[in-house]
XYZ file of C-alpha atoms in Angstrom:
257
model
C 151.094 -19.172 355.245
C 151.352 -17.691 351.571
C 154.699 -19.491 350.838
C 153.603 -22.857 352.232
C 150.582 -22.602 350.110
C 152.590 -21.826 347.348
C 154.916 -24.861 348.027
C 151.812 -27.186 348.403
C 150.751 -25.986 344.813
C 154.227 -26.775 343.322
C 154.636 -30.176 345.157
C 151.190 -31.168 343.517
C 151.818 -29.737 340.115
C 154.771 -31.811 339.958
C 152.829 -34.870 340.967
C 150.393 -34.229 338.229
C 152.905 -34.361 335.823
C 152.240 -36.650 332.975
C 154.201 -38.074 330.272
C 152.425 -38.906 326.579
C 151.478 -42.265 326.061
C 153.904 -43.817 323.665
C 152.808 -44.582 319.878
C 152.400 -48.450 320.851
C 149.777 -47.133 323.569
C 147.898 -45.214 321.007
C 149.825 -41.719 321.073
C 147.714 -38.610 321.493
C 144.008 -38.754 320.016
C 142.495 -36.621 318.124
C 138.908 -36.366 317.013
C 138.031 -37.737 313.743
C 136.604 -35.658 310.765
C 133.256 -37.643 311.086
C 133.204 -36.921 314.720
C 133.654 -33.135 314.307
C 131.118 -32.990 311.466
C 128.463 -34.619 313.454
C 128.999 -32.368 316.520
C 128.966 -29.422 314.748
C 125.155 -29.902 313.554
C 122.550 -27.552 315.381
C 121.148 -29.249 318.443
C 117.798 -31.001 318.203
C 115.493 -31.203 321.176
C 113.273 -34.643 321.280
C 109.861 -34.628 322.314
C 110.609 -37.083 325.083
C 113.861 -38.245 326.827
C 115.643 -41.279 326.217
C 118.351 -43.318 327.567
C 122.004 -42.349 327.742
C 125.166 -44.156 328.090
C 126.484 -42.118 331.319
C 130.303 -42.809 331.679
C 131.630 -41.928 335.204
C 135.090 -40.988 336.287
C 135.899 -42.082 340.053
C 138.797 -40.270 341.621
C 138.445 -36.365 341.429
C 134.901 -36.725 340.357
C 132.779 -38.837 342.640
C 135.657 -39.382 345.406
C 139.033 -38.114 346.522
C 142.079 -40.149 347.881
C 143.910 -37.659 350.119
C 146.657 -39.872 351.230
C 148.484 -42.555 348.579
C 149.860 -44.271 351.585
C 146.232 -45.538 352.067
C 144.944 -46.493 348.770
C 141.836 -47.614 350.056
C 140.907 -44.665 352.054
C 138.438 -42.260 350.128
C 136.390 -39.254 350.906
C 133.187 -39.141 348.964
C 132.098 -35.837 346.948
C 128.844 -34.531 348.369
C 125.970 -36.539 346.970
C 128.119 -39.038 345.287
C 126.092 -42.149 346.385
C 122.690 -40.576 345.620
C 123.938 -39.475 342.156
C 125.246 -42.679 341.216
C 122.214 -44.355 342.328
C 120.166 -41.970 340.121
C 122.108 -42.781 337.045
C 122.148 -46.371 337.497
C 118.413 -46.223 338.009
C 117.706 -44.231 335.090
C 120.509 -44.534 332.611
C 123.088 -47.128 331.487
C 126.211 -46.568 333.417
C 129.726 -47.480 332.729
C 132.567 -46.594 335.383
C 135.818 -45.642 333.963
C 138.954 -44.881 335.510
C 142.761 -44.361 335.017
C 143.284 -45.991 338.373
C 144.675 -49.477 338.920
C 142.106 -52.362 338.679
C 142.489 -53.086 342.736
C 141.962 -49.319 343.457
C 138.955 -49.189 341.142
C 137.748 -52.267 343.146
C 138.044 -50.439 346.332
C 136.355 -46.989 345.294
C 133.411 -49.154 343.614
C 133.163 -51.311 346.862
C 132.828 -47.984 348.858
C 130.231 -46.493 346.535
C 128.062 -49.116 345.264
C 126.158 -51.973 346.883
C 126.420 -55.357 345.021
C 123.078 -55.059 343.474
C 124.034 -51.709 342.161
C 127.212 -53.106 340.551
C 125.170 -56.036 339.173
C 123.509 -53.357 337.251
C 126.449 -51.295 335.986
C 127.247 -51.830 332.246
C 130.993 -52.280 333.005
C 133.626 -51.200 335.268
C 136.946 -50.315 333.396
C 140.282 -49.812 335.017
C 143.786 -48.585 333.835
C 144.195 -51.975 331.913
C 141.091 -50.845 329.457
C 143.459 -47.708 328.003
C 145.594 -50.097 325.658
C 148.629 -49.065 327.440
C 152.045 -51.018 326.978
C 153.302 -52.528 330.138
C 155.924 -49.663 330.358
C 153.261 -47.030 330.140
C 150.942 -48.861 332.543
C 153.358 -48.470 335.504
C 154.541 -45.128 334.636
C 152.739 -41.727 335.232
C 151.201 -41.690 331.597
C 148.457 -39.254 330.409
C 145.468 -41.624 329.743
C 142.642 -40.922 327.481
C 139.384 -42.008 327.420
C 138.539 -42.912 323.853
C 134.982 -43.254 323.909
C 135.013 -44.819 320.411
C 136.863 -47.980 322.048
C 133.862 -48.081 324.434
C 131.216 -48.001 321.983
C 133.004 -50.994 319.924
C 133.129 -53.037 323.057
C 130.811 -55.920 322.554
C 129.376 -56.220 326.198
C 128.961 -51.885 326.183
C 127.321 -52.437 322.637
C 124.921 -54.961 323.888
C 123.644 -52.481 326.654
C 122.061 -50.329 323.860
C 118.102 -50.553 324.063
C 117.785 -51.183 320.508
C 120.916 -53.544 320.242
C 118.799 -55.963 318.754
C 118.274 -53.956 315.788
C 121.813 -53.496 315.203
C 121.897 -49.959 316.976
C 125.011 -48.700 319.023
C 125.834 -46.355 321.533
C 127.504 -43.045 319.776
C 128.195 -39.485 320.525
C 124.764 -38.730 319.920
C 123.599 -40.595 323.186
C 126.654 -40.587 325.717
C 128.100 -38.275 328.355
C 131.453 -38.703 329.928
C 131.354 -37.011 333.472
C 135.051 -36.363 334.297
C 137.065 -33.587 335.628
C 139.852 -33.969 332.907
C 139.302 -32.099 329.787
C 142.451 -33.651 328.374
C 141.111 -37.073 328.805
C 138.140 -36.389 326.558
C 140.470 -35.201 323.943
C 139.234 -37.651 321.159
C 135.335 -36.938 321.879
C 135.353 -33.580 324.137
C 131.691 -32.766 322.880
C 130.498 -35.630 325.025
C 132.384 -34.254 328.203
C 130.598 -33.047 330.992
C 133.589 -31.520 332.830
C 133.431 -30.986 336.443
C 135.741 -29.134 339.132
C 138.219 -31.830 340.446
C 137.032 -32.848 343.836
C 139.550 -32.433 346.510
C 139.569 -33.075 350.325
C 141.617 -31.340 353.291
C 143.044 -33.035 356.304
C 142.040 -32.102 359.967
C 142.482 -33.661 363.425
C 139.682 -36.330 362.666
C 141.484 -37.064 359.278
C 140.173 -36.022 355.785
C 137.088 -34.210 355.113
C 135.424 -32.837 352.202
C 136.043 -29.445 351.119
C 133.472 -28.859 348.517
C 131.078 -25.884 348.959
C 129.054 -25.969 345.842
C 126.487 -28.715 344.927
C 128.336 -29.945 341.835
C 126.516 -33.447 341.420
C 122.958 -32.249 341.994
C 123.653 -29.592 339.040
C 125.193 -32.361 336.794
C 121.953 -34.496 337.384
C 119.969 -31.781 336.039
C 122.089 -31.313 332.982
C 122.289 -34.910 331.808
C 118.689 -34.912 332.241
C 118.560 -32.257 329.824
C 121.065 -34.293 327.506
C 118.690 -37.158 327.380
C 115.990 -34.893 325.729
C 118.445 -34.102 322.763
C 118.837 -35.995 319.719
C 122.591 -35.384 319.397
C 124.378 -35.259 322.859
C 127.412 -33.866 321.179
C 125.842 -30.977 319.394
C 124.165 -29.812 322.533
C 127.337 -30.091 324.820
C 129.301 -28.298 322.122
C 126.803 -25.429 321.766
C 126.000 -25.421 325.615
C 128.479 -27.127 327.774
C 128.049 -27.654 331.471
C 129.019 -24.818 333.495
C 128.965 -25.335 337.160
C 127.240 -22.512 339.522
C 129.314 -21.624 342.498
C 126.343 -22.083 344.676
C 123.338 -24.407 344.228
C 119.866 -24.110 345.909
C 120.056 -27.859 346.595
C 116.089 -28.043 345.190
C 117.108 -30.306 342.702
C 115.684 -33.616 343.959
C 117.650 -36.256 342.432
C 115.167 -38.895 343.589
C 112.554 -37.645 341.011
C 112.728 -39.564 337.647
C 111.864 -38.192 334.329
C 109.271 -39.999 332.252
C 110.727 -42.628 329.751
């Protein structure tokens, strides 16, 4: 049994191997000096919470695809729909996945109602990473360059103060993802959570997560909403998932705004 587990892990590691993006695809990004300087400032709490741009990953974060032979079948992370509904009601949400557009559409169709989709700022898939055609079809490491997202006209227009020229930035954005590497260019905006996986039994794929991760993320991003500089807050106090949860977090509650 132990050897079987080792063999499974080895196969998974081999499947997870990624090649760096080519220079034509943007190469491997680093944080800019300006980003590092602003995130190095001391955190400052606000008197009242404010709107955030919440960028949410799909596979490994909200759900898991246990069998690539069935690309439209997914197992949801516990509380995924409730968490996503809360974020859409309270914040401005972008869904950003490195999966291909058709798979992203399938995942969103499972998690979201049509009305909820209409209130999501943007849904980005693999075609939004600036990859060359060769890198697009290869097992290429993707990087979620938040500055590219902030510069997008539709995303920029969603800021509550867009009419006054205010744009989303590292000060009011969180990225919820299971990959630290994908957040390389703006890592202090990352709420890194454990990768969600599932296992199979005789009835099919089932969720195996014990800890209530997403209710903990719910509380954490509400703390971020009360910070003047999200990147400074996350740098000083990054999200740490507890091994267990009391599940008394009440995602139905709404902070005053």
